[in-house]
Amino acid sequence: MNTEELNLRTKTLANACIKVSILVPANVTLGILIKDRLLNSATDLAVKTRGLGMSQNSEYFANRLNAAAEASNSCGFWLEMIKDENLMDVNLINPLIEECNMLLALFLQASKRVKDKLE
């Protein structure tokens, strides 16, 4: 997967999470918190992934990969909270959680490869 494809993939996930956050009930205090956190983590993931293309050296690239992994993990966590609290249909949420998990694995694997080259 090239950088452009990865950027599109994380941007698509961010768009889907934005739409999910619109549908999360705002009349529940927990819903308000989750909406805010999901928006932050999903858009942060897309921004951090976009920054991977600007990497200047291997150490910087590894740090950016770790930051993207954290954002992916955070996004998945907030989606799981929506699922656990029954705030939305699980059939809408599960594919997004799976995508977060796949991206997390991809970032961690890439980070490990870069770190191995640095040692």
Short mmCIF file of N, CA and C in Angstrom, two decimals:
data_model
loop_
_atom_site.label_atom_id
_atom_site.label_comp_id
_atom_site.label_asym_id
_atom_site.label_seq_id
_atom_site.Cartn_x
_atom_site.Cartn_y
_atom_site.Cartn_z
N MET A 1 0.85 -1.17 0.00
CA MET A 1 0.00 0.00 0.00
C MET A 1 0.90 1.24 0.00
N ASN A 2 0.63 2.15 -0.91
CA ASN A 2 1.43 3.37 -0.95
C ASN A 2 0.82 4.45 -0.06
N THR A 3 1.54 5.55 0.08
CA THR A 3 1.12 6.63 0.98
C THR A 3 -0.21 7.23 0.57
N GLU A 4 -0.42 7.38 -0.72
CA GLU A 4 -1.68 7.94 -1.21
C GLU A 4 -2.87 7.06 -0.83
N GLU A 5 -2.71 5.75 -0.98
CA GLU A 5 -3.78 4.82 -0.62
C GLU A 5 -4.05 4.85 0.89
N LEU A 6 -2.98 4.93 1.68
CA LEU A 6 -3.12 4.99 3.13
C LEU A 6 -3.82 6.28 3.54
N ASN A 7 -3.46 7.39 2.91
CA ASN A 7 -4.12 8.67 3.20
C ASN A 7 -5.61 8.59 2.89
N LEU A 8 -5.95 8.00 1.76
CA LEU A 8 -7.35 7.87 1.37
C LEU A 8 -8.10 6.97 2.36
N ARG A 9 -7.45 5.92 2.78
CA ARG A 9 -8.08 4.97 3.70
C ARG A 9 -8.38 5.63 5.05
N THR A 10 -7.44 6.39 5.58
CA THR A 10 -7.66 7.03 6.88
C THR A 10 -8.61 8.22 6.76
N LYS A 11 -8.58 8.89 5.62
CA LYS A 11 -9.52 10.00 5.40
C LYS A 11 -10.95 9.46 5.28
N THR A 12 -11.11 8.33 4.63
CA THR A 12 -12.42 7.69 4.51
C THR A 12 -12.93 7.27 5.89
N LEU A 13 -12.04 6.71 6.71
CA LEU A 13 -12.42 6.33 8.07
C LEU A 13 -12.83 7.57 8.86
N ALA A 14 -12.08 8.66 8.73
CA ALA A 14 -12.41 9.90 9.44
C ALA A 14 -13.79 10.40 9.01
N ASN A 15 -14.06 10.36 7.71
CA ASN A 15 -15.38 10.79 7.22
C ASN A 15 -16.49 9.93 7.81
N ALA A 16 -16.27 8.63 7.85
CA ALA A 16 -17.28 7.73 8.41
C ALA A 16 -17.49 8.02 9.89
N CYS A 17 -16.40 8.28 10.62
CA CYS A 17 -16.52 8.58 12.06
C CYS A 17 -17.22 9.91 12.29
N ILE A 18 -17.01 10.87 11.42
CA ILE A 18 -17.72 12.15 11.52
C ILE A 18 -19.22 11.90 11.38
N LYS A 19 -19.59 11.07 10.42
CA LYS A 19 -21.01 10.75 10.22
C LYS A 19 -21.57 9.98 11.41
N VAL A 20 -20.79 9.06 11.95
CA VAL A 20 -21.23 8.33 13.14
C VAL A 20 -21.44 9.30 14.30
N SER A 21 -20.52 10.22 14.48
CA SER A 21 -20.63 11.16 15.60
C SER A 21 -21.88 12.02 15.49
N ILE A 22 -22.31 12.30 14.28
CA ILE A 22 -23.54 13.06 14.07
C ILE A 22 -24.75 12.25 14.54
N LEU A 23 -24.68 10.94 14.38
CA LEU A 23 -25.80 10.06 14.72
C LEU A 23 -25.84 9.63 16.18
N VAL A 24 -24.73 9.80 16.89
CA VAL A 24 -24.71 9.43 18.31
C VAL A 24 -25.63 10.38 19.07
N PRO A 25 -26.51 9.83 19.89
CA PRO A 25 -27.46 10.68 20.63
C PRO A 25 -26.74 11.72 21.49
N ALA A 26 -27.14 12.96 21.33
CA ALA A 26 -26.51 14.06 22.08
C ALA A 26 -27.26 14.35 23.37
N ASN A 27 -28.36 13.65 23.60
CA ASN A 27 -29.13 13.90 24.82
C ASN A 27 -28.62 13.08 26.00
N VAL A 28 -27.56 12.32 25.79
CA VAL A 28 -26.94 11.53 26.84
C VAL A 28 -25.54 12.12 27.07
N THR A 29 -25.21 12.40 28.30
CA THR A 29 -23.92 13.02 28.61
C THR A 29 -22.76 12.21 28.04
N LEU A 30 -22.84 10.90 28.19
CA LEU A 30 -21.79 10.03 27.66
C LEU A 30 -21.71 10.17 26.13
N GLY A 31 -22.85 10.33 25.48
CA GLY A 31 -22.87 10.49 24.03
C GLY A 31 -22.12 11.74 23.59
N ILE A 32 -22.27 12.82 24.34
CA ILE A 32 -21.58 14.06 24.02
C ILE A 32 -20.07 13.88 24.14
N LEU A 33 -19.63 13.23 25.22
CA LEU A 33 -18.21 12.97 25.42
C LEU A 33 -17.64 12.10 24.31
N ILE A 34 -18.33 11.02 24.01
CA ILE A 34 -17.85 10.08 23.00
C ILE A 34 -17.78 10.75 21.63
N LYS A 35 -18.79 11.53 21.28
CA LYS A 35 -18.79 12.23 19.99
C LYS A 35 -17.54 13.08 19.84
N ASP A 36 -17.24 13.86 20.87
CA ASP A 36 -16.10 14.76 20.84
C ASP A 36 -14.79 13.99 20.69
N ARG A 37 -14.64 12.95 21.50
CA ARG A 37 -13.40 12.17 21.47
C ARG A 37 -13.23 11.41 20.15
N LEU A 38 -14.33 10.87 19.63
CA LEU A 38 -14.26 10.16 18.36
C LEU A 38 -13.87 11.10 17.23
N LEU A 39 -14.47 12.27 17.19
CA LEU A 39 -14.11 13.26 16.17
C LEU A 39 -12.63 13.61 16.25
N ASN A 40 -12.15 13.85 17.47
CA ASN A 40 -10.74 14.21 17.64
C ASN A 40 -9.81 13.09 17.19
N SER A 41 -10.08 11.87 17.62
CA SER A 41 -9.16 10.78 17.30
C SER A 41 -9.21 10.40 15.83
N ALA A 42 -10.38 10.39 15.23
CA ALA A 42 -10.50 10.01 13.81
C ALA A 42 -9.83 11.03 12.90
N THR A 43 -10.06 12.30 13.18
CA THR A 43 -9.43 13.32 12.33
C THR A 43 -7.93 13.41 12.61
N ASP A 44 -7.54 13.18 13.86
CA ASP A 44 -6.12 13.16 14.20
C ASP A 44 -5.41 12.03 13.46
N LEU A 45 -6.06 10.90 13.35
CA LEU A 45 -5.49 9.76 12.61
C LEU A 45 -5.23 10.15 11.16
N ALA A 46 -6.22 10.76 10.53
CA ALA A 46 -6.05 11.15 9.12
C ALA A 46 -4.93 12.18 8.96
N VAL A 47 -4.84 13.11 9.88
CA VAL A 47 -3.79 14.13 9.81
C VAL A 47 -2.41 13.51 10.03
N LYS A 48 -2.29 12.64 11.01
CA LYS A 48 -1.00 12.01 11.29
C LYS A 48 -0.57 11.11 10.13
N THR A 49 -1.50 10.42 9.51
CA THR A 49 -1.17 9.57 8.37
C THR A 49 -0.70 10.43 7.20
N ARG A 50 -1.36 11.54 7.01
CA ARG A 50 -0.97 12.46 5.95
C ARG A 50 0.46 12.95 6.15
N GLY A 51 0.85 13.11 7.41
CA GLY A 51 2.20 13.56 7.73
C GLY A 51 3.27 12.53 7.45
N LEU A 52 2.89 11.28 7.25
CA LEU A 52 3.89 10.25 6.96
C LEU A 52 4.60 10.52 5.64
N GLY A 53 3.91 11.15 4.72
CA GLY A 53 4.52 11.46 3.42
C GLY A 53 5.57 12.55 3.51
N MET A 54 5.61 13.26 4.62
CA MET A 54 6.57 14.35 4.78
C MET A 54 7.78 13.93 5.60
N SER A 55 7.92 12.66 5.84
CA SER A 55 9.01 12.17 6.68
C SER A 55 10.36 12.52 6.10
N GLN A 56 11.25 12.96 6.97
CA GLN A 56 12.57 13.38 6.53
C GLN A 56 13.66 12.34 6.81
N ASN A 57 13.46 11.55 7.85
CA ASN A 57 14.43 10.50 8.15
C ASN A 57 13.72 9.33 8.82
N SER A 58 14.44 8.24 8.99
CA SER A 58 13.82 7.02 9.51
C SER A 58 13.32 7.17 10.93
N GLU A 59 14.05 7.87 11.78
CA GLU A 59 13.63 8.05 13.17
C GLU A 59 12.34 8.88 13.24
N TYR A 60 12.28 9.93 12.46
CA TYR A 60 11.08 10.77 12.41
C TYR A 60 9.89 9.95 11.88
N PHE A 61 10.15 9.16 10.85
CA PHE A 61 9.11 8.32 10.25
C PHE A 61 8.58 7.32 11.28
N ALA A 62 9.47 6.71 12.05
CA ALA A 62 9.06 5.75 13.08
C ALA A 62 8.20 6.44 14.13
N ASN A 63 8.57 7.64 14.52
CA ASN A 63 7.77 8.40 15.50
C ASN A 63 6.39 8.73 14.94
N ARG A 64 6.33 9.09 13.67
CA ARG A 64 5.04 9.40 13.03
C ARG A 64 4.17 8.14 12.95
N LEU A 65 4.79 7.01 12.66
CA LEU A 65 4.04 5.74 12.62
C LEU A 65 3.46 5.42 13.98
N ASN A 66 4.24 5.63 15.03
CA ASN A 66 3.76 5.38 16.40
C ASN A 66 2.61 6.32 16.75
N ALA A 67 2.70 7.57 16.33
CA ALA A 67 1.63 8.54 16.59
C ALA A 67 0.36 8.13 15.85
N ALA A 68 0.51 7.66 14.62
CA ALA A 68 -0.65 7.20 13.85
C ALA A 68 -1.26 5.95 14.49
N ALA A 69 -0.40 5.07 15.01
CA ALA A 69 -0.89 3.87 15.70
C ALA A 69 -1.71 4.26 16.93
N GLU A 70 -1.22 5.22 17.70
CA GLU A 70 -1.96 5.68 18.88
C GLU A 70 -3.31 6.27 18.49
N ALA A 71 -3.33 7.06 17.43
CA ALA A 71 -4.59 7.67 16.98
C ALA A 71 -5.56 6.60 16.50
N SER A 72 -5.06 5.59 15.81
CA SER A 72 -5.91 4.49 15.34
C SER A 72 -6.48 3.72 16.52
N ASN A 73 -5.65 3.46 17.52
CA ASN A 73 -6.10 2.76 18.72
C ASN A 73 -7.16 3.58 19.45
N SER A 74 -6.95 4.87 19.56
CA SER A 74 -7.90 5.76 20.22
C SER A 74 -9.24 5.78 19.48
N CYS A 75 -9.18 5.88 18.19
CA CYS A 75 -10.41 5.88 17.38
C CYS A 75 -11.19 4.58 17.59
N GLY A 76 -10.49 3.46 17.55
CA GLY A 76 -11.13 2.17 17.79
C GLY A 76 -11.74 2.09 19.17
N PHE A 77 -11.06 2.64 20.17
CA PHE A 77 -11.57 2.63 21.53
C PHE A 77 -12.91 3.36 21.62
N TRP A 78 -13.00 4.55 21.04
CA TRP A 78 -14.24 5.32 21.13
C TRP A 78 -15.37 4.68 20.33
N LEU A 79 -15.02 4.02 19.24
CA LEU A 79 -16.04 3.27 18.50
C LEU A 79 -16.55 2.10 19.34
N GLU A 80 -15.64 1.44 20.06
CA GLU A 80 -16.04 0.35 20.95
C GLU A 80 -16.95 0.86 22.07
N MET A 81 -16.68 2.06 22.55
CA MET A 81 -17.54 2.65 23.59
C MET A 81 -18.95 2.86 23.05
N ILE A 82 -19.06 3.34 21.82
CA ILE A 82 -20.38 3.51 21.20
C ILE A 82 -21.09 2.17 21.13
N LYS A 83 -20.36 1.16 20.75
CA LYS A 83 -20.92 -0.20 20.66
C LYS A 83 -21.32 -0.72 22.04
N ASP A 84 -20.41 -0.60 23.00
CA ASP A 84 -20.66 -1.12 24.35
C ASP A 84 -21.84 -0.43 25.03
N GLU A 85 -22.03 0.83 24.75
CA GLU A 85 -23.12 1.59 25.37
C GLU A 85 -24.42 1.52 24.55
N ASN A 86 -24.40 0.72 23.49
CA ASN A 86 -25.58 0.55 22.62
C ASN A 86 -26.12 1.89 22.10
N LEU A 87 -25.21 2.76 21.72
CA LEU A 87 -25.62 4.06 21.21
C LEU A 87 -25.95 4.03 19.72
N MET A 88 -25.50 2.96 19.04
CA MET A 88 -25.78 2.79 17.61
C MET A 88 -25.81 1.31 17.26
N ASP A 89 -26.33 1.04 16.10
CA ASP A 89 -26.39 -0.33 15.58
C ASP A 89 -24.98 -0.88 15.40
N VAL A 90 -24.71 -2.04 15.97
CA VAL A 90 -23.38 -2.64 15.89
C VAL A 90 -22.98 -2.95 14.45
N ASN A 91 -23.94 -3.18 13.57
CA ASN A 91 -23.63 -3.46 12.17
C ASN A 91 -23.00 -2.25 11.47
N LEU A 92 -23.24 -1.07 12.00
CA LEU A 92 -22.61 0.14 11.46
C LEU A 92 -21.23 0.37 12.08
N ILE A 93 -21.08 -0.02 13.33
CA ILE A 93 -19.86 0.27 14.07
C ILE A 93 -18.77 -0.79 13.86
N ASN A 94 -19.16 -2.07 13.81
CA ASN A 94 -18.16 -3.14 13.71
C ASN A 94 -17.19 -3.00 12.55
N PRO A 95 -17.64 -2.66 11.33
CA PRO A 95 -16.66 -2.50 10.24
C PRO A 95 -15.65 -1.38 10.49
N LEU A 96 -16.07 -0.34 11.19
CA LEU A 96 -15.16 0.76 11.50
C LEU A 96 -14.14 0.34 12.55
N ILE A 97 -14.59 -0.43 13.53
CA ILE A 97 -13.67 -0.96 14.54
C ILE A 97 -12.65 -1.88 13.87
N GLU A 98 -13.11 -2.73 12.96
CA GLU A 98 -12.20 -3.62 12.24
C GLU A 98 -11.17 -2.83 11.44
N GLU A 99 -11.60 -1.75 10.80
CA GLU A 99 -10.67 -0.92 10.03
C GLU A 99 -9.63 -0.29 10.96
N CYS A 100 -10.06 0.19 12.11
CA CYS A 100 -9.11 0.76 13.08
C CYS A 100 -8.09 -0.29 13.50
N ASN A 101 -8.55 -1.50 13.76
CA ASN A 101 -7.65 -2.58 14.17
C ASN A 101 -6.67 -2.96 13.06
N MET A 102 -7.15 -2.99 11.82
CA MET A 102 -6.26 -3.30 10.70
C MET A 102 -5.20 -2.20 10.51
N LEU A 103 -5.63 -0.94 10.62
CA LEU A 103 -4.68 0.16 10.50
C LEU A 103 -3.67 0.14 11.65
N LEU A 104 -4.15 -0.15 12.85
CA LEU A 104 -3.24 -0.23 13.99
C LEU A 104 -2.17 -1.30 13.75
N ALA A 105 -2.58 -2.46 13.30
CA ALA A 105 -1.62 -3.54 13.01
C ALA A 105 -0.64 -3.12 11.92
N LEU A 106 -1.13 -2.44 10.91
CA LEU A 106 -0.27 -1.99 9.81
C LEU A 106 0.77 -0.99 10.32
N PHE A 107 0.33 -0.01 11.12
CA PHE A 107 1.27 0.99 11.65
C PHE A 107 2.30 0.36 12.57
N LEU A 108 1.87 -0.56 13.43
CA LEU A 108 2.80 -1.20 14.36
C LEU A 108 3.82 -2.06 13.62
N GLN A 109 3.36 -2.78 12.60
CA GLN A 109 4.27 -3.61 11.82
C GLN A 109 5.29 -2.74 11.07
N ALA A 110 4.83 -1.65 10.48
CA ALA A 110 5.74 -0.75 9.76
C ALA A 110 6.73 -0.11 10.73
N SER A 111 6.25 0.27 11.90
CA SER A 111 7.12 0.88 12.90
C SER A 111 8.21 -0.09 13.35
N LYS A 112 7.84 -1.34 13.54
CA LYS A 112 8.81 -2.35 13.94
C LYS A 112 9.88 -2.52 12.86
N ARG A 113 9.46 -2.55 11.60
CA ARG A 113 10.43 -2.70 10.51
C ARG A 113 11.41 -1.52 10.47
N VAL A 114 10.88 -0.32 10.66
CA VAL A 114 11.74 0.86 10.64
C VAL A 114 12.70 0.83 11.83
N LYS A 115 12.20 0.48 13.00
CA LYS A 115 13.06 0.43 14.20
C LYS A 115 14.15 -0.63 14.03
N ASP A 116 13.80 -1.77 13.43
CA ASP A 116 14.79 -2.82 13.20
C ASP A 116 15.92 -2.32 12.29
N LYS A 117 15.56 -1.51 11.31
CA LYS A 117 16.57 -0.96 10.40
C LYS A 117 17.45 0.06 11.10
N LEU A 118 16.89 0.76 12.09
CA LEU A 118 17.66 1.77 12.81
C LEU A 118 18.68 1.16 13.76
N GLU A 119 18.42 -0.06 14.20
CA GLU A 119 19.31 -0.71 15.19
C GLU A 119 20.49 -1.36 14.56
#
